[in-house]
Short mmCIF file of C-alpha atoms in Angstrom, two decimals:
data_model
loop_
_atom_site.label_atom_id
_atom_site.label_comp_id
_atom_site.label_asym_id
_atom_site.label_seq_id
_atom_site.Cartn_x
_atom_site.Cartn_y
_atom_site.Cartn_z
CA MET A 1 98.45 122.98 105.47
CA ALA A 2 96.41 121.44 107.62
CA ASP A 3 97.79 119.88 110.98
CA ILE A 4 99.20 116.40 110.44
CA ILE A 5 97.11 113.77 112.51
CA ASP A 6 98.52 110.73 114.47
CA GLN A 7 101.68 112.30 113.20
CA GLU A 8 103.96 109.39 115.15
CA ARG A 9 102.36 106.34 113.13
CA ALA A 10 104.80 104.41 111.13
CA ILE A 11 104.03 104.66 107.24
CA ILE A 12 105.50 102.59 104.43
CA ASP A 13 104.55 104.42 101.45
CA PRO A 14 104.01 101.27 98.78
CA HIS A 15 103.63 102.93 95.85
CA HIS A 16 104.84 106.23 94.02
CA HIS A 17 106.74 106.91 91.09
CA LEU A 18 110.02 108.86 90.02
CA TRP A 19 110.53 110.77 86.95
CA ASP A 20 111.96 113.80 84.54
CA ARG A 21 109.07 114.86 82.16
CA ARG A 22 110.45 118.14 81.71
CA ILE A 23 110.91 117.25 78.07
CA PHE A 24 107.39 116.84 77.51
CA PRO A 25 105.01 119.46 76.29
CA LEU A 26 102.53 121.23 78.80
CA PRO A 27 99.31 119.68 78.19
CA ALA A 28 97.13 121.70 75.52
CA PRO A 29 93.48 123.29 76.64
CA GLY A 30 91.25 120.40 76.58
CA ALA A 31 93.87 117.50 77.30
CA TYR A 32 92.91 114.32 78.88
CA PRO A 33 92.39 115.22 82.42
CA PHE A 34 95.45 112.25 83.60
CA GLU A 35 97.81 114.49 81.15
CA LYS A 36 96.95 117.27 83.37
CA ALA A 37 97.37 115.70 86.74
CA ILE A 38 100.74 114.63 85.82
CA SER A 39 102.01 117.84 84.41
CA LEU A 40 101.94 119.55 87.95
CA SER A 41 104.89 117.62 88.35
CA PRO A 42 107.07 117.63 85.80
CA LEU A 43 109.98 116.87 87.95
CA TYR A 44 109.97 114.21 90.47
CA LEU A 45 113.24 112.97 92.04
CA LEU A 46 114.93 112.21 95.46
CA ASP A 47 114.69 115.75 96.46
CA GLN A 48 110.78 115.80 95.33
CA LEU A 49 110.01 112.90 97.02
CA ASN A 50 112.03 113.48 100.24
CA ALA A 51 110.15 117.03 100.55
CA ASP A 52 106.55 115.09 100.33
CA MET A 53 108.16 112.70 102.45
CA ARG A 54 109.18 115.61 105.25
CA ALA A 55 105.37 117.29 105.60
CA GLY A 56 104.87 115.99 108.45
CA HIS A 57 103.91 112.41 108.79
CA ASN A 58 106.22 109.32 109.96
CA ILE A 59 107.18 108.08 106.26
CA ILE A 60 109.57 105.82 107.51
CA ALA A 61 110.29 103.89 103.61
CA THR A 62 108.62 103.51 100.39
CA VAL A 63 108.36 101.31 97.32
CA PHE A 64 108.93 102.41 93.90
CA LEU A 65 106.44 101.32 90.98
CA GLU A 66 107.29 101.56 87.22
CA CYS A 67 106.69 104.52 85.43
CA GLY A 68 108.31 103.79 81.95
CA ALA A 69 110.87 106.05 83.34
CA PHE A 70 114.94 106.76 82.58
CA TYR A 71 114.84 103.57 80.05
CA ARG A 72 117.93 102.16 78.50
CA GLY A 73 118.31 104.08 74.86
CA ASP A 74 119.82 101.19 73.34
CA GLY A 75 120.04 97.39 73.22
CA PRO A 76 117.78 94.60 73.05
CA ALA A 77 113.96 96.22 73.43
CA GLU A 78 113.11 94.12 76.02
CA LEU A 79 115.78 95.17 78.29
CA CYS A 80 115.53 98.74 77.93
CA SER A 81 113.13 98.66 81.00
CA VAL A 82 115.92 97.59 83.23
CA GLY A 83 117.03 101.23 82.54
CA GLU A 84 114.68 102.13 84.94
CA THR A 85 115.64 99.34 88.09
CA GLU A 86 118.85 100.52 87.35
CA PHE A 87 118.10 103.76 88.03
CA VAL A 88 115.92 103.65 91.06
CA ASN A 89 118.25 101.28 92.78
CA GLY A 90 120.72 104.02 92.49
CA ILE A 91 118.47 106.92 94.46
CA ALA A 92 117.37 104.02 96.89
CA ALA A 93 121.63 103.90 97.74
CA MET A 94 121.25 107.73 98.08
CA SER A 95 118.47 107.01 100.49
CA ALA A 96 120.43 104.46 102.42
CA SER A 97 123.30 106.94 102.71
CA GLY A 98 121.10 108.59 105.74
CA LEU A 99 122.29 112.04 104.21
CA TYR A 100 118.84 112.69 103.15
CA GLY A 101 117.15 111.65 106.29
CA ARG A 102 115.79 108.32 107.71
CA PRO A 103 113.16 107.81 105.63
CA ARG A 104 114.44 104.92 102.95
CA ALA A 105 113.10 105.88 99.41
CA CYS A 106 112.47 102.71 97.17
CA ALA A 107 113.80 99.96 99.39
CA GLY A 108 111.67 98.00 97.13
CA ILE A 109 111.17 98.27 93.40
CA VAL A 110 108.80 97.13 91.01
CA GLY A 111 109.80 97.39 87.63
CA HIS A 112 107.88 96.46 84.18
CA ALA A 113 108.61 93.66 81.91
CA ASP A 114 107.14 92.53 78.72
CA LEU A 115 104.56 89.66 79.68
CA THR A 116 103.71 88.82 76.93
CA LEU A 117 107.36 87.26 76.12
CA GLY A 118 105.93 84.03 78.05
CA ALA A 119 108.56 81.86 79.22
CA ALA A 120 111.10 83.88 77.76
CA VAL A 121 110.59 86.39 79.89
CA ARG A 122 112.93 84.96 82.51
CA PRO A 123 116.27 86.85 80.73
CA VAL A 124 114.30 90.06 81.64
CA LEU A 125 113.62 89.28 85.24
CA GLU A 126 116.98 87.62 85.92
CA ALA A 127 118.32 91.21 84.45
CA HIS A 128 116.10 93.24 87.05
CA LEU A 129 117.33 91.45 89.51
CA ALA A 130 120.84 91.64 88.79
CA ALA A 131 120.44 95.34 88.58
CA ALA A 132 119.17 95.85 92.25
CA PRO A 133 119.40 92.21 93.97
CA ALA A 134 118.65 93.94 97.31
CA ARG A 135 115.77 95.67 96.58
CA PHE A 136 114.06 94.03 93.25
CA ARG A 137 110.42 92.71 94.25
CA GLY A 138 108.43 92.36 91.30
CA ILE A 139 107.00 93.41 87.98
CA ARG A 140 103.70 95.46 86.85
CA HIS A 141 102.24 95.47 83.52
CA SER A 142 99.13 96.41 83.21
CA PRO A 143 96.10 95.18 81.62
CA ALA A 144 94.28 98.75 81.51
CA TRP A 145 91.76 98.48 78.83
CA ASP A 146 88.21 99.81 78.33
CA ALA A 147 85.82 99.67 75.36
CA ASP A 148 85.40 103.65 75.45
CA PRO A 149 88.90 104.57 74.55
CA ASP A 150 88.00 107.90 76.66
CA VAL A 151 88.24 106.50 79.39
CA LEU A 152 92.32 105.93 79.36
CA GLY A 153 93.23 108.51 76.90
CA ILE A 154 96.92 108.32 76.30
CA LEU A 155 97.09 105.01 78.88
CA GLN A 156 95.12 103.11 76.44
CA ARG A 157 97.79 100.65 75.36
CA ASN A 158 96.81 97.37 75.59
CA PRO A 159 94.32 94.89 73.59
CA PRO A 160 91.53 93.64 75.49
CA SER A 161 91.70 90.65 78.00
CA LEU A 162 95.13 90.57 78.25
CA LEU A 163 95.17 88.47 81.61
CA ALA A 164 93.35 85.69 79.71
CA GLU A 165 96.36 85.22 76.94
CA PRO A 166 97.95 82.18 77.52
CA VAL A 167 101.33 83.87 76.80
CA PHE A 168 100.83 86.26 79.47
CA ARG A 169 100.09 83.79 81.59
CA ALA A 170 103.08 81.89 81.19
CA GLY A 171 104.87 85.22 81.41
CA LEU A 172 102.99 85.41 84.85
CA ALA A 173 104.04 81.89 85.60
CA GLU A 174 107.67 82.95 85.58
CA LEU A 175 106.98 85.45 87.89
CA ALA A 176 105.76 83.00 90.67
CA ALA A 177 108.20 80.59 89.72
CA MET A 178 111.19 83.38 90.83
CA GLY A 179 109.42 84.32 93.60
CA LEU A 180 108.24 87.87 92.67
CA SER A 181 104.74 89.40 92.77
CA TYR A 182 103.03 91.18 90.09
CA ASP A 183 101.29 94.72 90.58
CA CYS A 184 98.37 94.53 88.60
CA TRP A 185 96.45 98.20 87.48
CA LEU A 186 93.37 97.75 86.05
CA LEU A 187 89.74 99.10 85.44
CA ALA A 188 86.78 98.33 87.86
CA PRO A 189 84.75 96.54 84.70
CA GLN A 190 87.98 94.33 84.16
CA LEU A 191 87.81 92.92 87.51
CA PRO A 192 86.27 89.31 86.37
CA GLU A 193 88.94 88.64 84.82
CA LEU A 194 91.62 89.30 87.42
CA ILE A 195 89.49 86.94 89.32
CA ALA A 196 90.03 84.63 87.12
CA MET A 197 93.83 84.79 86.63
CA ALA A 198 94.25 84.82 90.43
CA ARG A 199 92.72 81.34 90.51
CA ALA A 200 94.66 80.31 87.70
CA VAL A 201 97.88 81.09 88.73
CA PRO A 202 97.47 80.50 92.83
CA ASP A 203 101.17 80.53 93.49
CA LEU A 204 101.34 84.04 92.37
CA THR A 205 101.54 86.86 95.00
CA ILE A 206 98.99 89.66 93.50
CA ILE A 207 98.82 92.50 94.25
CA CYS A 208 96.04 95.06 92.99
CA ASP A 209 96.60 98.37 92.63
CA HIS A 210 94.31 102.17 92.96
CA LEU A 211 91.25 99.82 94.22
CA ALA A 212 90.67 98.18 90.81
CA THR A 213 89.72 101.94 89.93
CA PRO A 214 86.23 102.94 90.04
CA LEU A 215 85.15 104.93 86.85
CA GLY A 216 83.06 107.98 86.78
CA THR A 217 84.24 109.42 83.58
CA ALA A 218 83.35 109.41 79.59
CA SER A 219 80.98 106.96 79.14
CA TYR A 220 80.70 106.19 82.67
CA ALA A 221 79.86 109.51 84.08
CA GLY A 222 77.27 109.86 86.58
CA ARG A 223 77.67 106.13 86.94
CA ARG A 224 80.24 105.50 89.67
CA ASP A 225 77.84 105.09 92.58
CA ALA A 226 75.33 102.75 90.69
CA ASP A 227 77.88 100.81 90.23
CA PHE A 228 79.28 100.56 93.56
CA ALA A 229 77.29 97.17 94.28
CA GLU A 230 78.63 95.41 91.24
CA TRP A 231 82.13 96.70 92.05
CA ALA A 232 82.15 95.36 95.61
CA GLY A 233 80.75 92.16 94.36
CA ASN A 234 83.76 91.34 92.59
CA ILE A 235 85.49 92.83 95.19
CA LYS A 236 84.65 90.13 97.55
CA GLN A 237 85.23 87.63 95.30
CA LEU A 238 88.82 89.04 94.45
CA ALA A 239 89.32 88.62 98.23
CA ALA A 240 88.44 84.95 98.13
CA CYS A 241 91.53 84.52 96.13
CA PRO A 242 93.92 84.31 99.19
CA ASN A 243 97.57 85.16 97.07
CA VAL A 244 95.63 88.61 96.28
CA VAL A 245 96.26 91.84 98.22
CA MET A 246 94.57 95.26 97.86
CA LYS A 247 96.40 98.56 97.38
CA VAL A 248 94.43 101.39 98.77
CA GLY A 249 94.08 104.64 97.39
CA GLY A 250 94.58 105.81 93.55
CA LEU A 251 90.90 107.24 93.96
CA ALA A 252 92.21 110.89 93.47
CA MET A 253 93.12 110.30 89.71
CA PRO A 254 90.85 111.60 87.17
CA PHE A 255 89.27 108.16 86.16
CA GLY A 256 86.74 107.87 89.37
CA GLY A 257 85.01 111.23 88.38
CA PHE A 258 85.00 112.44 92.19
CA PRO A 259 84.61 116.14 92.77
CA SER A 260 87.77 116.46 94.26
CA PHE A 261 89.66 116.04 91.20
CA MET A 262 90.99 119.33 90.48
CA ALA A 263 88.72 121.50 92.80
CA ASP A 264 89.48 125.06 93.48
CA PRO A 265 90.11 125.29 96.23
CA MET A 266 91.63 121.77 96.80
CA ALA A 267 89.60 119.52 98.75
CA SER A 268 90.49 118.99 102.31
CA ALA A 269 91.20 115.86 104.12
CA GLU A 270 87.80 116.08 105.81
CA ILE A 271 86.12 115.94 101.91
CA LEU A 272 88.22 113.42 100.83
CA ALA A 273 87.69 110.96 103.45
CA LYS A 274 84.25 111.71 102.99
CA GLU A 275 84.31 110.95 99.08
CA TRP A 276 86.39 107.59 99.75
CA GLN A 277 85.20 106.32 102.54
CA PRO A 278 82.52 103.74 100.89
CA TRP A 279 84.97 102.34 98.66
CA ILE A 280 87.83 101.62 101.36
CA ASP A 281 85.56 100.44 103.90
CA ALA A 282 84.21 97.86 101.36
CA ALA A 283 88.15 96.98 100.04
CA ILE A 284 89.08 96.77 103.89
CA ALA A 285 85.84 94.63 104.75
CA ALA A 286 86.72 92.21 101.94
CA PHE A 287 90.18 91.69 102.54
CA GLY A 288 90.72 92.67 105.69
CA ALA A 289 93.40 94.89 106.92
CA ASP A 290 95.93 92.58 106.93
CA ARG A 291 95.81 92.36 103.47
CA CYS A 292 95.41 95.78 102.81
CA MET A 293 97.95 98.54 102.35
CA PHE A 294 96.99 102.50 101.69
CA GLU A 295 99.38 104.10 98.98
CA SER A 296 100.02 107.47 97.64
CA ASN A 297 100.54 107.48 93.81
CA PHE A 298 102.14 110.22 94.22
CA PRO A 299 102.93 112.51 92.08
CA VAL A 300 100.15 111.21 90.34
CA ASP A 301 97.19 111.97 92.87
CA ARG A 302 98.68 115.61 92.85
CA GLY A 303 96.09 116.79 90.91
CA THR A 304 93.52 116.52 93.67
CA CYS A 305 95.57 116.91 97.26
CA ASP A 306 99.08 116.91 98.37
CA TYR A 307 100.86 114.52 100.06
CA ALA A 308 100.24 115.84 103.84
CA THR A 309 96.73 116.06 102.94
CA LEU A 310 96.16 112.42 101.43
CA TRP A 311 97.76 110.65 104.32
CA ASN A 312 95.64 112.96 106.71
CA ALA A 313 92.47 111.45 104.93
CA PHE A 314 93.57 107.84 104.83
CA LYS A 315 93.51 108.15 108.77
CA LEU A 316 90.53 109.89 108.98
CA VAL A 317 89.13 106.86 107.09
CA SER A 318 90.64 104.59 109.59
CA ALA A 319 90.06 106.61 112.59
CA GLY A 320 87.64 103.63 113.92
CA ALA A 321 90.19 100.49 113.33
CA SER A 322 92.12 98.67 116.08
CA GLU A 323 95.94 99.66 116.68
CA ALA A 324 96.95 96.32 115.22
CA GLU A 325 94.54 97.07 111.82
CA LYS A 326 95.95 100.90 111.61
CA THR A 327 99.66 99.19 111.90
CA ALA A 328 98.64 96.85 108.92
CA LEU A 329 97.25 98.95 107.04
CA PHE A 330 99.94 102.07 107.04
CA SER A 331 103.15 100.23 107.10
CA GLY A 332 102.68 96.35 107.91
CA THR A 333 101.27 95.15 104.98
CA ALA A 334 103.58 96.59 102.63
CA ALA A 335 106.56 95.50 104.81
CA ARG A 336 105.09 91.51 104.68
CA VAL A 337 104.05 91.36 101.03
CA TYR A 338 107.13 93.45 99.20
CA ARG A 339 109.52 91.68 101.68
CA LEU A 340 111.48 95.29 103.41
CA SER A 341 114.13 94.80 105.73
CA LEU A 342 113.82 97.92 107.54
#
């Protein structure tokens, strides 16, 4: 493993998952690349997260993002996702005991609720808060969709234009009224939909995940760089919405079609920084460092690199930033947006 860059810099990882996928079969030959990536980590719980956090960087805390794990096995369907928050709050309590080291895993929790319930989502949100009153921060109900189903594969689950649906907007309004945030994972062609939604719900704090996922696979193969200007223009429009914050990462997933995905040997931090720099620079220039936060998206991003290499890549990309900007990018924005008390 390469030496750790800027080893003492405090990092809050604002986007990771926990799961136990050992009951799922291994992906068949020719399976969708996302399936191959997540199959590399069939078990990712506190021990595995701690091993990554101890790989050399100074991780002080993390935020868990919903991933459909540990739902309740019975009860009302709309409340099953509360099981994930209950489970993760237990993991957070284990970490907060100090028995597992200094980092505070899952200091913030972002769960899932079906926002198409509209105003009827309020009891679900209240149940999440009751399950983790000190840590629950918001909801992710991702609207990711593309006309080409091969882009998302097993993740193609939503109808188109979900963000514009009145009932979905009503669910978002409940989040805003309760002071909760909304994490949004969508694809680059959907950015105009997110811009319109952000303008329509100005009181809602919106976190755009994964740089809005530039595309370079399936019917977008070979188009990623050519589509950069359109993506960057939409990013500037999104940044004009003061209620939106950007998560800077996720480019290690397969959707961008970067050469580093599943490369053998695994790409170095220097290679990753060179591949990702244009997108990261454009996002930070549009939003400013105080509205951007680096994220790991682990263990999903293990299809491209290990945890230590990922953070080294982010440190290389941001080497020219000021000290204040680096503090915001690596910890300050995440602490503020997710209201973490450390």
